[in-house]
Coordinates of C-alpha atoms in Angstrom, one line a residue:
Chain P
A1 CA -16.3 4.9 4.3
Q2 CA -13.3 6.6 2.8
T3 CA -12.7 6.5 -1.0
V4 CA -9.6 7.6 -2.9
T5 CA -9.9 8.5 -6.6
Q6 CA -7.1 8.8 -9.1
S7 CA -8.6 10.0 -12.3
Q8 CA -5.5 9.6 -14.5
P9 CA -4.9 5.9 -15.3
E10 CA -1.8 6.7 -17.4
M11 CA 0.5 9.7 -17.9
S12 CA 3.6 10.3 -19.8
V13 CA 6.3 13.0 -19.3
Q14 CA 9.6 13.7 -20.9
E15 CA 12.8 13.6 -18.9
A16 CA 13.5 16.8 -16.9
E17 CA 10.0 18.0 -17.3
T18 CA 7.4 18.4 -14.5
V19 CA 4.3 16.3 -14.1
T20 CA 1.4 16.5 -11.7
L21 CA -0.6 13.4 -10.6
S22 CA -4.1 14.0 -9.3
C23 CA -5.8 12.5 -6.3
T24 CA -9.1 13.3 -4.5
Y25 CA -10.5 11.6 -1.5
D26 CA -13.7 11.5 0.5
T27 CA -13.9 11.3 4.2
S28 CA -15.9 12.7 7.1
E29 CA -12.8 12.7 9.5
S30 CA -11.1 15.9 10.4
N31 CA -7.6 14.5 11.1
Y32 CA -6.0 11.9 8.9
Y33 CA -2.9 11.2 6.9
L34 CA -2.3 11.0 3.1
F35 CA 0.4 9.2 1.3
W36 CA 1.9 8.7 -2.2
Y37 CA 3.5 5.4 -2.8
K38 CA 5.5 4.4 -5.8
Q39 CA 5.6 0.9 -7.3
P40 CA 8.3 0.5 -9.9
P41 CA 8.4 -2.6 -12.1
S42 CA 10.3 -4.4 -9.3
R43 CA 6.9 -4.5 -7.5
Q44 CA 8.3 -3.0 -4.3
M45 CA 6.1 -0.4 -2.6
I46 CA 8.1 2.7 -1.8
L47 CA 6.8 5.7 0.2
V48 CA 7.3 8.9 -1.7
I49 CA 5.8 11.5 0.5
R50 CA 3.1 12.0 3.1
Q51 CA 1.0 14.7 4.5
E52 CA -0.7 15.2 7.8
A53 CA -4.2 16.7 7.4
Y54 CA -3.8 19.2 10.3
K55 CA -0.7 20.7 8.7
Q56 CA -1.5 23.4 6.1
Q57 CA 2.0 23.5 4.8
N58 CA 2.5 21.2 1.8
A59 CA 5.0 18.4 2.2
T60 CA 8.1 18.3 0.0
E61 CA 10.8 15.6 -0.5
N62 CA 13.5 16.7 -2.9
R63 CA 11.9 16.6 -6.4
F64 CA 8.5 15.5 -5.0
S65 CA 6.0 17.9 -3.6
V66 CA 2.2 17.8 -2.9
N67 CA -0.6 20.3 -3.3
F68 CA -2.9 19.6 -0.4
Q69 CA -6.3 21.3 -0.5
K70 CA -8.2 20.1 2.5
A71 CA -11.4 21.8 1.8
A72 CA -11.5 20.5 -1.7
K73 CA -10.2 17.0 -0.5
S74 CA -7.5 17.1 -3.1
F75 CA -3.9 15.8 -2.8
S76 CA -1.9 16.0 -6.0
L77 CA 1.7 15.0 -6.4
K78 CA 4.1 17.1 -8.4
I79 CA 7.3 15.5 -9.7
S80 CA 9.9 18.1 -10.9
D81 CA 12.9 17.4 -13.1
S82 CA 11.5 13.9 -14.0
Q83 CA 14.0 11.1 -14.3
L84 CA 13.8 7.8 -16.1
G85 CA 13.8 6.1 -12.7
D86 CA 10.5 7.8 -11.8
T87 CA 8.7 5.4 -14.2
A88 CA 6.3 3.5 -12.0
M89 CA 2.8 3.1 -10.8
Y90 CA 1.9 5.8 -8.3
F91 CA -0.7 5.2 -5.6
C92 CA -2.4 7.8 -3.5
A93 CA -3.5 6.4 -0.1
F94 CA -5.5 7.5 2.9
M95 CA -4.9 6.2 6.3
K96 CA -8.1 5.1 7.9
N97 CA -9.4 3.3 10.9
S98 CA -7.0 5.1 13.3
G99 CA -4.0 3.8 11.5
Y100 CA -4.8 0.2 10.9
A101 CA -5.3 0.2 7.2
L102 CA -4.3 2.2 4.1
N103 CA -7.1 2.9 1.6
F104 CA -5.5 3.1 -1.9
G105 CA -6.6 4.7 -5.1
K106 CA -6.4 2.7 -8.3
G107 CA -3.1 4.1 -9.3
T108 CA -1.6 6.2 -12.1
S109 CA 1.0 4.6 -14.4
L110 CA 3.7 7.2 -15.1
L111 CA 6.1 6.7 -18.0
V112 CA 9.1 9.0 -18.2
T113 CA 10.5 9.1 -21.7
P114 CA 14.0 10.3 -22.8
Chain C
D1 CA 18.8 -7.4 6.7
T2 CA 15.5 -6.9 4.8
A3 CA 13.0 -5.0 6.9
V4 CA 9.8 -6.9 5.8
S5 CA 10.4 -10.2 4.1
Q6 CA 7.9 -12.5 2.5
T7 CA 8.4 -16.1 1.3
P8 CA 7.9 -17.3 -1.3
K9 CA 8.2 -14.5 -3.9
Y10 CA 6.4 -16.7 -6.5
L11 CA 3.9 -19.4 -5.9
V12 CA 2.2 -21.5 -8.6
T13 CA -0.3 -24.0 -7.5
Q14 CA -3.3 -26.0 -8.6
M15 CA -7.0 -25.2 -7.8
G16 CA -8.1 -26.8 -4.6
N17 CA -4.7 -26.9 -2.9
D18 CA -3.8 -25.3 0.4
K19 CA -0.9 -22.9 0.6
S20 CA 0.8 -20.5 3.0
I21 CA 2.7 -17.3 2.6
K22 CA 5.1 -16.3 5.4
C23 CA 5.9 -12.8 6.5
E24 CA 8.5 -11.5 9.0
Q25 CA 9.5 -8.0 10.0
N26 CA 12.6 -7.0 11.9
L27 CA 11.6 -3.4 12.5
G28 CA 10.2 -3.8 15.9
H29 CA 6.7 -2.8 14.7
D30 CA 3.6 -3.7 16.5
T31 CA 1.2 -3.8 13.6
M32 CA 1.2 -6.1 10.5
Y33 CA -1.0 -6.2 7.5
W34 CA -1.9 -8.2 4.4
Y35 CA -2.9 -6.5 1.2
K36 CA -4.0 -8.0 -2.0
Q37 CA -3.1 -6.5 -5.4
D38 CA -5.3 -7.7 -8.2
S39 CA -4.5 -8.0 -11.9
K40 CA -5.5 -4.3 -12.4
K41 CA -3.0 -3.3 -9.8
F42 CA -5.7 -2.3 -7.3
L43 CA -4.5 -2.7 -3.7
K44 CA -6.9 -3.6 -1.0
I45 CA -6.5 -4.3 2.7
M46 CA -7.3 -7.8 3.8
F47 CA -6.2 -8.0 7.5
S48 CA -4.5 -5.9 10.1
Y49 CA -3.0 -7.3 13.3
N50 CA -1.9 -5.1 16.2
N51 CA 0.1 -6.8 18.9
K52 CA -1.0 -10.2 17.6
E53 CA -4.7 -9.2 17.8
L54 CA -6.9 -9.1 14.7
I55 CA -8.0 -5.5 14.1
I56 CA -9.3 -5.5 10.6
N57 CA -10.8 -8.3 8.5
E58 CA -12.1 -6.8 5.3
T59 CA -14.8 -9.3 4.1
V60 CA -12.2 -11.8 3.1
P61 CA -13.5 -15.4 2.4
N62 CA -13.1 -17.8 5.3
R63 CA -10.6 -19.8 3.2
F64 CA -8.1 -17.1 4.1
S65 CA -6.8 -17.4 7.6
P66 CA -4.0 -15.2 9.0
K67 CA -1.9 -16.4 11.9
S68 CA 0.3 -14.2 14.0
P69 CA 2.5 -16.3 16.3
D70 CA 4.3 -13.2 17.6
K71 CA 4.5 -9.5 16.8
A72 CA 7.3 -10.1 14.2
H73 CA 5.4 -12.6 12.1
L74 CA 2.1 -12.7 10.2
N75 CA 1.5 -15.7 8.0
L76 CA -1.4 -16.1 5.5
H77 CA -2.8 -19.5 5.0
I78 CA -5.2 -20.1 2.1
N79 CA -7.4 -23.2 1.8
S80 CA -9.0 -24.6 -1.3
L81 CA -7.4 -22.2 -3.7
E82 CA -9.5 -20.8 -6.5
L83 CA -8.6 -19.2 -9.8
G84 CA -9.7 -15.8 -8.5
D85 CA -7.2 -16.0 -5.7
S86 CA -4.4 -15.3 -8.3
A87 CA -2.9 -12.0 -7.3
V88 CA 0.1 -10.4 -5.6
Y89 CA -0.1 -10.5 -1.9
F90 CA 1.8 -7.9 0.1
C91 CA 2.7 -8.0 3.7
A92 CA 3.4 -4.7 5.5
S93 CA 4.2 -3.5 9.0
S94 CA 4.2 -0.3 10.9
L95 CA 3.9 1.2 14.4
A96 CA 0.3 2.2 15.2
D97 CA -0.7 4.4 18.0
G98 CA -4.3 5.1 16.8
T99 CA -3.3 8.3 14.9
G100 CA -2.3 6.8 11.6
R101 CA 0.9 8.9 11.5
F102 CA 3.4 6.1 11.0
E103 CA 4.6 4.9 7.6
A104 CA 3.9 1.4 6.5
F105 CA 6.8 -0.7 5.2
F106 CA 6.0 -3.3 2.6
G107 CA 7.5 -6.6 1.7
Q108 CA 8.4 -7.4 -1.9
G109 CA 5.1 -9.2 -2.5
T110 CA 4.2 -12.8 -3.3
R111 CA 2.8 -13.5 -6.8
L112 CA 0.3 -16.3 -6.4
T113 CA -0.8 -18.0 -9.6
V114 CA -3.6 -20.6 -9.4
V115 CA -3.9 -22.9 -12.4

């Protein structure tokens, strides 16, 4: 079974600063996909970024980037130039069962302060 | 033109009642899902359907019965509601080719409160 662990229940960062959210996972599979989803107070689940395990290059999407360490089974999210609109729950997720279910971590609540 | 839409957004009902949540996607996806988010925000897969066929049923009580009349719809019917069923239920959809490479799109969630 795959497990996803987010060890930081809550984090806070000032506007314009950089913050890193941690995620580790456990799997015996060699090829898989990892995702970060954002859930703002509106409740909508929004895909932030994703990483294919067979790609060594870390994914980036504008201010969002990941540090993917396959051997260490680590997948952290870095948010640069934090904005007030980044305040949300962030979920790390692992795609298991050949694409038929996302396995989520417990989430990190991020607060961006002025 | 919402991609994945759920109705209703909010549902308050008494214990013992039967209720349904509807989900529709207009993205042409072949796979649909139900996830449950509990009071601690933990998200867990309940069901996955691929081309109307049940693929995953994650130890969900028999009181929960998904129904997929076609690839664009996946409804969730809950019998004999219990207090512990109170949660936010998310419908999602994606393409699925067995690789896991496709993004899942989520509906806005249905907050179910059982009193």
